[in-house]
Coordinates of C-alpha atoms in Angstrom, one line a residue:
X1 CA -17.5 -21.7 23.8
X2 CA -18.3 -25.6 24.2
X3 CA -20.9 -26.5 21.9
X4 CA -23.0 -29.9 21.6
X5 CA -23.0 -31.3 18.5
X6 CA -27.0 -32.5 17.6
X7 CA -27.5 -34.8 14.9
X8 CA -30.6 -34.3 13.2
X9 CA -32.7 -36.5 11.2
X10 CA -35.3 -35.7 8.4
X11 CA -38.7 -37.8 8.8
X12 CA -38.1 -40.3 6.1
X13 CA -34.0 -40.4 7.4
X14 CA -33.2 -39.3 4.4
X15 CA -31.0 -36.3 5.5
X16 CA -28.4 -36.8 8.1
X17 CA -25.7 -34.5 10.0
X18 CA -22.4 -35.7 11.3
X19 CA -20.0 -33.8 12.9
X20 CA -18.3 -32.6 9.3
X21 CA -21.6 -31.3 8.0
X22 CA -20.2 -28.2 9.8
X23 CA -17.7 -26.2 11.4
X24 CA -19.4 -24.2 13.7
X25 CA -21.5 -26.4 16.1
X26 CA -24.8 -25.6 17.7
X27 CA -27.1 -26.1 21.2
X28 CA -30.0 -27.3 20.8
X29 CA -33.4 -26.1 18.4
X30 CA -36.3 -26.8 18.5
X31 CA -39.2 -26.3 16.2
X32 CA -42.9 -24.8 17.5
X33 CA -44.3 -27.6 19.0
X34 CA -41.4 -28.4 21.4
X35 CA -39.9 -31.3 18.7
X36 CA -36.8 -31.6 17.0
X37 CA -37.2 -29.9 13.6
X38 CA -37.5 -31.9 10.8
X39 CA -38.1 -30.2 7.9
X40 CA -35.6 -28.5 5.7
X41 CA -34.9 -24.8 5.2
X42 CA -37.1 -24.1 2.4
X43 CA -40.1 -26.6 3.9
X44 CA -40.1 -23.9 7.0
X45 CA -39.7 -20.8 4.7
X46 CA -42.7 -21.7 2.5
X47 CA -45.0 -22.7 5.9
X48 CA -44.4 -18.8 6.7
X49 CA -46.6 -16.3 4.6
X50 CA -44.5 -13.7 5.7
X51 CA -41.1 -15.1 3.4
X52 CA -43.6 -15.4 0.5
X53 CA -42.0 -12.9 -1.5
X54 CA -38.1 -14.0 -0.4
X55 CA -39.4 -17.6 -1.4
X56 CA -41.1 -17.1 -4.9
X57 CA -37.2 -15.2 -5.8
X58 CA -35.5 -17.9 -4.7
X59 CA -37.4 -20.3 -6.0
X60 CA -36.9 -18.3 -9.6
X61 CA -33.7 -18.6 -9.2
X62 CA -33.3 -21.9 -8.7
X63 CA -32.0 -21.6 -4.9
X64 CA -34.8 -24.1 -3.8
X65 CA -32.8 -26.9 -4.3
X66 CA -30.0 -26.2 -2.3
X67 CA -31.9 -25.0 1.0
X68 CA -33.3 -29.0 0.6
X69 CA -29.9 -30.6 0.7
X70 CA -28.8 -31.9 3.5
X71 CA -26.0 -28.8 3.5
X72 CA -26.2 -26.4 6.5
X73 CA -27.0 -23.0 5.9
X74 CA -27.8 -19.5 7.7
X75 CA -31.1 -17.7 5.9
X76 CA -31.5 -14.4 6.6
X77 CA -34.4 -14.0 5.4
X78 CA -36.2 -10.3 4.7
X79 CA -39.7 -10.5 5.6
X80 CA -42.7 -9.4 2.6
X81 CA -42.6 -6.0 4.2
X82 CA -38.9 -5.5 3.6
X83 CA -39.0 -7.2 -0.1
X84 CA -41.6 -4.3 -1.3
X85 CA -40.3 -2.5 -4.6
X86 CA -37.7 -5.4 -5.1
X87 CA -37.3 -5.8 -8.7
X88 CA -35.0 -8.8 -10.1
X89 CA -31.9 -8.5 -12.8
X90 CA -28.9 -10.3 -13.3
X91 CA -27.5 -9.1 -10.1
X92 CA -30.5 -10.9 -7.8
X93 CA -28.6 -14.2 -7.4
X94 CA -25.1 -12.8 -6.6
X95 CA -25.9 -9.8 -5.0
X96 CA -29.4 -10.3 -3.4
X97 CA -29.7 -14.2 -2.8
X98 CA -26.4 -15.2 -2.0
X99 CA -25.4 -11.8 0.3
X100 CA -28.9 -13.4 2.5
X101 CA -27.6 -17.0 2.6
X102 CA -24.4 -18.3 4.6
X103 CA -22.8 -21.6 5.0
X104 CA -23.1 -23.3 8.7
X105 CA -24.8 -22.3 11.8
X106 CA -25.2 -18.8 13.3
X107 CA -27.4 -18.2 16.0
X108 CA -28.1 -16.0 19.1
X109 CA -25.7 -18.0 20.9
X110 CA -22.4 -17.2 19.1
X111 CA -23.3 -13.9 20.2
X112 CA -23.3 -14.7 24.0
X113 CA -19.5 -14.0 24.8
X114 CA -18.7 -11.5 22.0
X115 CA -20.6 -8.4 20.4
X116 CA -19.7 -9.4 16.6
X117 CA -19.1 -12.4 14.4
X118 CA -18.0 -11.5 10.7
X119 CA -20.2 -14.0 8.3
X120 CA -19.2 -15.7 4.9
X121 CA -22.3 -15.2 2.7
X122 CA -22.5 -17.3 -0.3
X123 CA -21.3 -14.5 -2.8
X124 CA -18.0 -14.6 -0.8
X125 CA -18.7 -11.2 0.8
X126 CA -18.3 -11.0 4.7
X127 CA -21.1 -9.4 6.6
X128 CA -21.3 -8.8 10.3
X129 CA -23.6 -10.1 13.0
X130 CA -23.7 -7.8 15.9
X131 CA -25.2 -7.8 19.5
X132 CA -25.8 -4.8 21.0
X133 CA -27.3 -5.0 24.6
X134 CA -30.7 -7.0 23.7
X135 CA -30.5 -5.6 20.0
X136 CA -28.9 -7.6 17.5
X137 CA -28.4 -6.4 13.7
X138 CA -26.7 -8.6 10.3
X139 CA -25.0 -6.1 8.1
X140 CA -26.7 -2.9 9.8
X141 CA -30.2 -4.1 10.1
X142 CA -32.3 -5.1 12.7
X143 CA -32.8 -9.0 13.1
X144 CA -35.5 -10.3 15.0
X145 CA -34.1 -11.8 18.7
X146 CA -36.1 -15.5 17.4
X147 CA -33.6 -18.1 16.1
X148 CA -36.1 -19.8 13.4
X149 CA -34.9 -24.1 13.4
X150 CA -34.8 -26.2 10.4
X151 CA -33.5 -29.3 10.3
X152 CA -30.7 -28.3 7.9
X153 CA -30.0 -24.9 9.4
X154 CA -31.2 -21.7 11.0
X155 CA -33.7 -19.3 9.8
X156 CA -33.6 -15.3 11.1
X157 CA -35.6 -12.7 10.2
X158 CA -35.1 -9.5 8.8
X159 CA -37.6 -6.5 8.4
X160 CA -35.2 -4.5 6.0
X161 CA -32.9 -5.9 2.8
X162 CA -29.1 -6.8 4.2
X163 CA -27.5 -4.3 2.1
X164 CA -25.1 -5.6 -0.5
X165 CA -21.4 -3.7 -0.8
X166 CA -18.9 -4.1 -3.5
X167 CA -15.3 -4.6 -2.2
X168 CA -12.6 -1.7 -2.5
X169 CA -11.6 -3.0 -5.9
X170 CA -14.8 -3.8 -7.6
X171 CA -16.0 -0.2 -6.0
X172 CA -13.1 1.4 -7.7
X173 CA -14.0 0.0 -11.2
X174 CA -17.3 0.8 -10.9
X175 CA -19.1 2.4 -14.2
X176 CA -20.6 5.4 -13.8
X177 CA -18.7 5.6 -10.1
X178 CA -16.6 8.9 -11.4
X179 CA -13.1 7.0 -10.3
X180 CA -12.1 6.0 -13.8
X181 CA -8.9 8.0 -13.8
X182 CA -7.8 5.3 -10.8
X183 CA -9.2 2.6 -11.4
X184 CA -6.9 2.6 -14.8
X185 CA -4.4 3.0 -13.4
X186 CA -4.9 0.0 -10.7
X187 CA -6.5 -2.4 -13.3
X188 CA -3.0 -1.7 -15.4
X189 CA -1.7 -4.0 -12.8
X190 CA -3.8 -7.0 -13.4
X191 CA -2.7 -10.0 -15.2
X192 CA -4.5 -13.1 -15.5
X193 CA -2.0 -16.6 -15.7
X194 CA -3.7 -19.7 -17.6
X195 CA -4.3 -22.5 -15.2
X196 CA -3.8 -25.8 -16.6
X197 CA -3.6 -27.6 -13.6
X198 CA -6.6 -26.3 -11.6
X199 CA -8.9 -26.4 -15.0
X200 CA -10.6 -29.2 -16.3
X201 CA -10.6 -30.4 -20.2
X202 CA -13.7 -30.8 -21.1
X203 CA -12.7 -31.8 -24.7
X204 CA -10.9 -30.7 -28.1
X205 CA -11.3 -28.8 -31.1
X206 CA -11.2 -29.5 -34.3
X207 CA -7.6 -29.5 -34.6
X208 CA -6.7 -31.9 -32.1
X209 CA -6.4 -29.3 -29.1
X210 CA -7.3 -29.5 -25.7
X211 CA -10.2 -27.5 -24.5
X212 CA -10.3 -26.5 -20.9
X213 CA -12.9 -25.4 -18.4
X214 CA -10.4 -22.8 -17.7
X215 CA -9.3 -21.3 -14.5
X216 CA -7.3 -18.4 -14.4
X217 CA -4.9 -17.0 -11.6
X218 CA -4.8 -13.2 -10.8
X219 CA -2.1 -11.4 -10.2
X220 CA -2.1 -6.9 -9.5
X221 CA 1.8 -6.0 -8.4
X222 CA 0.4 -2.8 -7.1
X223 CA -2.3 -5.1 -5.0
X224 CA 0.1 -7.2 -3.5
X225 CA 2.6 -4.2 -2.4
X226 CA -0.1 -2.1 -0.9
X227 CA -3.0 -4.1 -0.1
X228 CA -5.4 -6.6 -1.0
X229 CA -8.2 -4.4 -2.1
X230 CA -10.2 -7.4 -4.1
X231 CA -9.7 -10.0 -1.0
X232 CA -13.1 -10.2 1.2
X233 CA -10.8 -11.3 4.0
X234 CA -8.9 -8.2 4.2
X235 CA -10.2 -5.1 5.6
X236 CA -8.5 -1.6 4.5
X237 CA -9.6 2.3 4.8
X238 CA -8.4 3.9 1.4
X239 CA -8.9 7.2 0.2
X240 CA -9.8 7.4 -3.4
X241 CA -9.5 10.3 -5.8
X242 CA -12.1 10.9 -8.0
X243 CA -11.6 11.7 -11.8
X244 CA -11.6 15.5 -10.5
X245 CA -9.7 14.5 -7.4
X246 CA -6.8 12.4 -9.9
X247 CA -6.8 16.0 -11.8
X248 CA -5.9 17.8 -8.9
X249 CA -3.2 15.7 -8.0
X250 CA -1.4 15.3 -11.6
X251 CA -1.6 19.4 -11.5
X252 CA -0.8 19.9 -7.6
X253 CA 2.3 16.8 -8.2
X254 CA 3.4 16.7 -12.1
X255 CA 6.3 19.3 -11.6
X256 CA 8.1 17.7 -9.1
X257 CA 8.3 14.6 -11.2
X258 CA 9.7 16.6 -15.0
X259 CA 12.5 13.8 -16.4
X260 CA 14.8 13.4 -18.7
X261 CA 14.8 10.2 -21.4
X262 CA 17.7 8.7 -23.5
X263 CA 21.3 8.9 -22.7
X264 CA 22.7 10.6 -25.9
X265 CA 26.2 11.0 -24.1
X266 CA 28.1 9.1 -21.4
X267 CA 31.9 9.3 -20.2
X268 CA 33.7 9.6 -17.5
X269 CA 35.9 12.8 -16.5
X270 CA 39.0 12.7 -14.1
X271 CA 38.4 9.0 -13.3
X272 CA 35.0 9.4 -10.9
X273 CA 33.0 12.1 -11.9
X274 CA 30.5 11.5 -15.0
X275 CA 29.9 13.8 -17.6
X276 CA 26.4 12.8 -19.8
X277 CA 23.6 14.0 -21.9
X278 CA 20.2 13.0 -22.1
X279 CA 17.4 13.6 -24.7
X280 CA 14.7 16.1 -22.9
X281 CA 11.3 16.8 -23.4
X282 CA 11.1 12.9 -25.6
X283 CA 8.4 10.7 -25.2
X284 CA 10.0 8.2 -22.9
X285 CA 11.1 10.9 -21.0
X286 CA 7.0 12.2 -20.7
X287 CA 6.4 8.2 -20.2
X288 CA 8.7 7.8 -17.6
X289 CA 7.3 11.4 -15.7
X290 CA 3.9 10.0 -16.2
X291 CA 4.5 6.7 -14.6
X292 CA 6.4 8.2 -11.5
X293 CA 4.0 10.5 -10.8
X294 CA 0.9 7.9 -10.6
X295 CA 2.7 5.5 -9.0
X296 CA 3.5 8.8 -6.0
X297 CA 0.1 9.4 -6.1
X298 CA -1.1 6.3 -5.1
X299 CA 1.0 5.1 -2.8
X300 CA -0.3 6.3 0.6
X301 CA -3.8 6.0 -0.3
X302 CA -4.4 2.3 1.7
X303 CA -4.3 2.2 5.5
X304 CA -5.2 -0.9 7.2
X305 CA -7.9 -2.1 8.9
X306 CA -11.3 0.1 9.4
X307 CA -10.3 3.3 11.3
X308 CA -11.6 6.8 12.2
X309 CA -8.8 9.1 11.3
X310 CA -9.4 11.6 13.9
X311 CA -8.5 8.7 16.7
X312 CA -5.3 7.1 16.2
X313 CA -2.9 6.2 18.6
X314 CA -0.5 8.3 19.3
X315 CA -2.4 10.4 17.0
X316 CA -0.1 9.6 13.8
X317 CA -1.1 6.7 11.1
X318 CA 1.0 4.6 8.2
X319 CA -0.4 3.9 5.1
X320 CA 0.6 0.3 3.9
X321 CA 3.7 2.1 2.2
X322 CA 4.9 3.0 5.4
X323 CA 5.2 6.5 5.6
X324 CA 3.7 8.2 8.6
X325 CA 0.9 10.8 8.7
X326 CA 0.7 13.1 11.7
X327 CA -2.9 14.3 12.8
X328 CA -4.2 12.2 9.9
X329 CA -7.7 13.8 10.1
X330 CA -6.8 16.4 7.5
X331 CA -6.3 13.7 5.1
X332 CA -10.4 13.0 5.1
X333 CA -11.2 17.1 5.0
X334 CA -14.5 17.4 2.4
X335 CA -14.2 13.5 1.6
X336 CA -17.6 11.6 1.2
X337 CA -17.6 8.2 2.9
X338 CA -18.6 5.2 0.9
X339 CA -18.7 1.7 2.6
X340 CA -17.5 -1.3 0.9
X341 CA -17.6 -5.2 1.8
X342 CA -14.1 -4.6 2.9
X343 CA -13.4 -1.7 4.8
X344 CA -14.3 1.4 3.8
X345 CA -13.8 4.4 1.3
X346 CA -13.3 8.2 1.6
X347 CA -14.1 9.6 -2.1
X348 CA -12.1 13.1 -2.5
X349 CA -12.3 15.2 -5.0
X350 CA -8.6 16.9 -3.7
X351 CA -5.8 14.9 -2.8
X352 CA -4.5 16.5 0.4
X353 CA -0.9 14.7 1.4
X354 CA 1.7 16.9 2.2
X355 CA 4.5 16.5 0.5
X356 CA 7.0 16.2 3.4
X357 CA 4.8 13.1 5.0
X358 CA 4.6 11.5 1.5
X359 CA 6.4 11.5 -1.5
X360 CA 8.4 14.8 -0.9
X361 CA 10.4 13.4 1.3
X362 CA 14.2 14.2 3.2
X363 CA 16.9 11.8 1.9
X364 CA 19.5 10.7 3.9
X365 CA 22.6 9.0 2.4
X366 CA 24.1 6.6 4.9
X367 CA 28.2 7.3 4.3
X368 CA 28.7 3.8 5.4
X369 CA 27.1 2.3 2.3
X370 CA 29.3 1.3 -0.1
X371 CA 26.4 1.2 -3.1
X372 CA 26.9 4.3 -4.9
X373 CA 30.2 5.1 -3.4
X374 CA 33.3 6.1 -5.2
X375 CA 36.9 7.5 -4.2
X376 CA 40.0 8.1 -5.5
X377 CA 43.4 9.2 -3.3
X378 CA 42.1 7.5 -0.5
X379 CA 41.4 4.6 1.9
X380 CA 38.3 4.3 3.3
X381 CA 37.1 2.6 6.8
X382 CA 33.4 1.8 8.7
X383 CA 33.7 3.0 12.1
X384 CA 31.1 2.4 15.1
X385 CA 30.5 4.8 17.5
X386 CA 28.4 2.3 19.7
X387 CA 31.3 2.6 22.6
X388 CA 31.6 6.2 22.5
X389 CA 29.6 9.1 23.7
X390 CA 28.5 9.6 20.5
X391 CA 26.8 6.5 19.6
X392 CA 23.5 8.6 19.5
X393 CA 24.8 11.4 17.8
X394 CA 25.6 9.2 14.7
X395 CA 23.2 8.5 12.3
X396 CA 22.8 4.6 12.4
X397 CA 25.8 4.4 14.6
X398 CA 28.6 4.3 11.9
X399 CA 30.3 6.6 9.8
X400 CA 33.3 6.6 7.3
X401 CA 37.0 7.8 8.1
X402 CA 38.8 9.1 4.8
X403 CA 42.5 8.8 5.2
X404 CA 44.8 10.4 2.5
X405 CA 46.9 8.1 0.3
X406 CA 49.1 10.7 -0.5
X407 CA 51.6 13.4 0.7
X408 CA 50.7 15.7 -2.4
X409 CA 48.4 18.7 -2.3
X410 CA 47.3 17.8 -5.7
X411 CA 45.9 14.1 -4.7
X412 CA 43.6 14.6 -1.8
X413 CA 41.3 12.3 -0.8
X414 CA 37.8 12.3 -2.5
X415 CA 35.1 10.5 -1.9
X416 CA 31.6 10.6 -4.1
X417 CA 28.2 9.6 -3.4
X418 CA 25.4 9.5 -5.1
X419 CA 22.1 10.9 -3.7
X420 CA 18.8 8.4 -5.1
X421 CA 15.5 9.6 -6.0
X422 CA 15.9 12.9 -5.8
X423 CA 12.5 15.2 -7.5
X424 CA 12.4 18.5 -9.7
X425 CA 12.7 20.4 -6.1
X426 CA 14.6 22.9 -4.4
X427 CA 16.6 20.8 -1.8
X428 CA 18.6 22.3 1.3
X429 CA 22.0 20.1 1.1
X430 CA 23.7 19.1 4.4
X431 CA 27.2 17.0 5.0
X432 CA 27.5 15.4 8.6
X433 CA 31.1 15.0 10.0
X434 CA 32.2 13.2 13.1
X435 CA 35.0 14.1 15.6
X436 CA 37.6 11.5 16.0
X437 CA 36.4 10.9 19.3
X438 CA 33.5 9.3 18.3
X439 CA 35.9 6.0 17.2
X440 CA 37.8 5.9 20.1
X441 CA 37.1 8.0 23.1
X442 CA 40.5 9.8 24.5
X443 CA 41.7 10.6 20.8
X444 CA 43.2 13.5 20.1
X445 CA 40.9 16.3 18.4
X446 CA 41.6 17.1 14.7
X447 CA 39.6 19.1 12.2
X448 CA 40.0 19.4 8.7
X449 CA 38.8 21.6 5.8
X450 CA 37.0 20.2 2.8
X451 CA 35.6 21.3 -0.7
X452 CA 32.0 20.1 -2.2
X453 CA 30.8 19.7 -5.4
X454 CA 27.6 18.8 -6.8
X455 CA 26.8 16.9 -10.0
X456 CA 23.6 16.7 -11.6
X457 CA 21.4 16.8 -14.7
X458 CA 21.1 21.0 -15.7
X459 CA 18.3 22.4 -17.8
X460 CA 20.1 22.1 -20.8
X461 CA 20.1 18.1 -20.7
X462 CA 23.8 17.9 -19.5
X463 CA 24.8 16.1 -16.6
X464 CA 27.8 17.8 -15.3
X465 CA 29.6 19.0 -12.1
X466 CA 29.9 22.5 -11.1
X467 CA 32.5 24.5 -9.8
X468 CA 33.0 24.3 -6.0
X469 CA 29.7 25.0 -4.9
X470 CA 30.8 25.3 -0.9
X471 CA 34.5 25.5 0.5
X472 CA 36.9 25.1 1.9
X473 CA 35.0 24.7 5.0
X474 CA 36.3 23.3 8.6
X475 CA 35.2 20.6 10.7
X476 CA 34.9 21.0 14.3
X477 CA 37.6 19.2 16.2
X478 CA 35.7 17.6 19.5
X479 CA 32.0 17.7 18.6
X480 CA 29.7 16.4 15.2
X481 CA 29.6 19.1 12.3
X482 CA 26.1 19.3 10.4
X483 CA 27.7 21.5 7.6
X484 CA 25.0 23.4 5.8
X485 CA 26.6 22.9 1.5
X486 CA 24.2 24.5 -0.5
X487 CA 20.3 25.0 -1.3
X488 CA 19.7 23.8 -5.0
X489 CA 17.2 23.6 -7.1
X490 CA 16.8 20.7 -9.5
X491 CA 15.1 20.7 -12.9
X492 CA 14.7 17.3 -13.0
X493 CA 14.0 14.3 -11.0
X494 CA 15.7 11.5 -10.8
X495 CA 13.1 9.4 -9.3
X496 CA 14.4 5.8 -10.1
X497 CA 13.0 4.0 -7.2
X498 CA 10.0 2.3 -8.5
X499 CA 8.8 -1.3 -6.7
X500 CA 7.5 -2.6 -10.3
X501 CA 9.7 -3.5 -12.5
X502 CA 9.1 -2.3 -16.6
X503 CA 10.4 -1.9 -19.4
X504 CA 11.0 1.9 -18.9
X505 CA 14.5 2.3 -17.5
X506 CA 17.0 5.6 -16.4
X507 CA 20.1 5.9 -14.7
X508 CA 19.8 5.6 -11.0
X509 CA 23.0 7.7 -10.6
X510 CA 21.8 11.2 -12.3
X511 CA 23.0 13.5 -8.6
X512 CA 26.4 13.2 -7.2
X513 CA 27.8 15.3 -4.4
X514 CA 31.7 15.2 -4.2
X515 CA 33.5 15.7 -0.8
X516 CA 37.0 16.7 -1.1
X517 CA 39.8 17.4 1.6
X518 CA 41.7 20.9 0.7
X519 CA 44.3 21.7 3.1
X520 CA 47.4 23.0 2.1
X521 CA 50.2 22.4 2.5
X522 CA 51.6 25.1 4.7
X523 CA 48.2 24.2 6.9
X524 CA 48.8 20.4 7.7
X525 CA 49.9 21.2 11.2
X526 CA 46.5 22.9 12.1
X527 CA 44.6 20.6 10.1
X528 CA 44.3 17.1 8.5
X529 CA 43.2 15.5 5.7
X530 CA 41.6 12.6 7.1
X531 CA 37.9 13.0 6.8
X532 CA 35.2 11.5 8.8
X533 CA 31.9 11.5 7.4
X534 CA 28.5 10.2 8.8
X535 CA 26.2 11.2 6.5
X536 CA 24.4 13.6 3.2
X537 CA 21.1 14.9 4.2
X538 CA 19.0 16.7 1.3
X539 CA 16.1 18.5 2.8
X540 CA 13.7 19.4 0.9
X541 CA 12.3 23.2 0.8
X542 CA 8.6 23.1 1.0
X543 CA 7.3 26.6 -0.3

């Protein structure tokens, strides 16, 4: 929108307006009588009986001064009507005053080629001016359809009080709000950093010291993974449990995240597979249960931007973690909406995730990836499938091809991985095997048979493997092999994937599955021992 920039002058010249007085320019306004308005914001509220009561609070205030200067400034300014019952406290300046007052220029004309223009008020909240048809409203309420001139700004009138909103972090912490259990939680997060250079000394103490007008920096890790709940600049839907609602979810959630603590035990049997013990039922291992399990509860409770659930694109919705929620309206059901300067909250007293779309999720253990990967009487190579028929079939296009190092029946190739974050839950356990076609079309077809073993932490403490737990089982010669290896239950999680970084530690290795050629000798004509994996897949039972 061009704009024409009008310099203004006060009847003595005192007050002056160039071009960097403001960053949003205005047309022209003109006062009553047809004349460029000369008088300053609080000169024109005061000649109008009906800001009387707006004007004898801001004068108590001490806001007088400033709507003199020669600063620019929006007033939205609630009529005597709409000041009736207002009673001041130590909140009037921040959240009264200031959430009525923005810097620069806003008028009926910004509104002329766009229904809404978010304000900065004074108190650093954000509040929205909004035409709609003739109508227009500031922060919900009605504003009269008069732009009101001064010669430092732009007066409009309100017949209710713009309503003043805490932001989704300040909401949280609230007293009295019933979202304690949360807002601990988040708040363990916050860490304020000294700053020296932003902060002025202003003296020193009697021991020689400086003395600072001090500045601090904030910091929240959790914040600045999942969204900037404090910022007024952001805007963010969140659902947020109450103290009843954070109950819920510690009962509904708490088993699937049972740990272990100390490592009492560790070697190694048979050159790859582990053999440990770990202190149970300690209070590092309740620590580290505890800390898992809030940090799963909250993670899929920010979405971005202001949205109505029930119409979504596509009708499916990530939170800021990333997972995806399909038909995310059930995520709202019996929530109470709250609005915040920010976006908006759903209070619930019931967290209602499911556990498949959240934090119970399937793992998939890419063969290809070396991390976690151990062998022994073998040689292992990456393969593509991207030139083959199968380049869809495969899970990220690649799998591993186990070739034997060794003529002996007794050395056959192994290869163990280990399977991350895994909870206390019953798991169906998959292996995926490709043909050799999918390396090089044209190939001939082999199969082989192969053994599994699974290594874990048991009740007892122990972390050690079972017997065979599937096998020996063939491959399929020409076509991909999703090999169904066991259903397990796990008493323990192993649930070692945690963004923040702490002092409370565990091994990140605590579930191994073993794949192991076993073909005979008197079978090596039918089958092979080259094995040709693509990937694990633990799927977890939802009962």
């Amino acid at each position: 929108m061009k704009r024409t920039i009008i310099q203004l002058s006060f009847g003595l010249g005192m007050l002056a307006f160039a071009a960097g007085c403001q960053d949003h320019l205005w047309d022209d306004h003109y006062g009553i009588d047809g004349s460029t308005e000369t008088r300053t914001l609080m000169q024109v509220l005061e000649s109008r009986p009906e800001y009387s009561a707006f004007c004898e609070v801001v004068r108590i205030q001490g806001l007088d001064s400033l709507l003199s200067t020669d600063q620019t400034f929006t007033v939205w300014a609630p009529t005597n009507e709409a000041m009736a019952g207002y009673v001041e406290d130590a909140d009037t300046k921040d959240q009264f005053l200031n959430n009525h007052i923005s810097r620069y220029l806003y008028g009926m004309v910004d509104l002329a080629d766009t229904a809404s223009v978010r304000v900065r008020m004074l108190n650093g909240k954000s509040q929205d001016y909004v035409r709609e048809g003739g109508a227009y409203t500031f922060a919900g309420v009605p504003v009269e359809a008069t732009d009101i001139a001064a010669g430092n700004g732009i007066i409009h009138t309100l017949r209710q009080r713009a309503p003043f909103y805490y932001n989704l972090y300040e909401s949280i912490r609230q007293k009295d709000n019933g979202t304690d259990s949360i807002a601990r939680f988040l708040t363990s997060f916050d860490e304020y950093t000294f700053d020296e250079e932003g902060s002025t000394a202003i003296g020193k103490n009697e021991q020689g010291q400086i003395l600072y007008d001090s500045i601090f920096d904030f910091n929240n890790d959790w914040l600045r993974r999942y969204g900037f709940l404090h910022s007024e600049d952001s805007v963010y839907t969140m659902i947020v449990p109450t103290n009843e609602g954070w109950e819920d979810g510690r009962r509904r959630m708490a088993r699937y995240f049972r740990t272990f603590g100390e490592t009492l035990k560790d070697t190694v049997k048979s050159l790859i597979i582990p053999d440990r013990e770990y202190a149970v039922g300690t209070a590092l291992a309740d620590s580290l249960s505890d800390t898992y399990l809030k940090q799963a509860m909250c993670m899929d409770l920010v979405f971005r931007k202001d949205l109505d659930f029930g119409d979504v694109p596509g009708d499916s919705l990530a939170s800021t973690s990333g997972n995806v929620f399909h038909h995310p309206s059930y995520l709202l059901s019996g929530a109470t909406e709250v609005p915040v300067s920010n976006g908006r909250i759903w209070k619930t007293s019931a967290l209602k995730h499911k556990p498949e779309e959240s934090w119970l999720k399937t793992i998939v253990v890419e063969a290809e990836n070396t991390a976690g990967r151990e062998s022994n009487y073998a040689v292992i190579s990456s393969r593509s499938a991207s030139s083959t028929s199968f380049r869809d079939s495969v899970s990220e296009g690649r799998f591993i091809e186990v070739a034997a190092t060794s003529e002996n029946p007794r050395q056959q190739p192994v290869v163990q991985f280990t399977v991350p974050n895994t909870l206390a839950a019953k798991y169906n356990v998959y292996c995926v095997f490709a043909p050799a076609g999918a390396y090089m079309e044209g190939v001939a077809a082999d199969s082989t048979k192969v053994n599994f073993y699974l290594n874990y932490v048991h009740e007892d403490g122990r972390m050690y493997e079972d017997a065979v737990i599937a096998g020996p089982m063939p491959t399929h010669g020409e076509t991909m092999t999703k090999m169904f290896v066991t259903q397990i239950e796990l008493p323990y999680a192993n649930y070692s994937e945690s963004p923040f970084e702490g002092p409370l530690t565990q091994d990140d290795d605590c579930v191994k599955l073993r794949v192991q050629a076993n073909v005979d000798r008197n079978e090596t004509t039918k089958f092979t021992r080259t094995m040709r994996i693509d990937c694990l897949i633990f799927e977890p039972v939802i009962e």
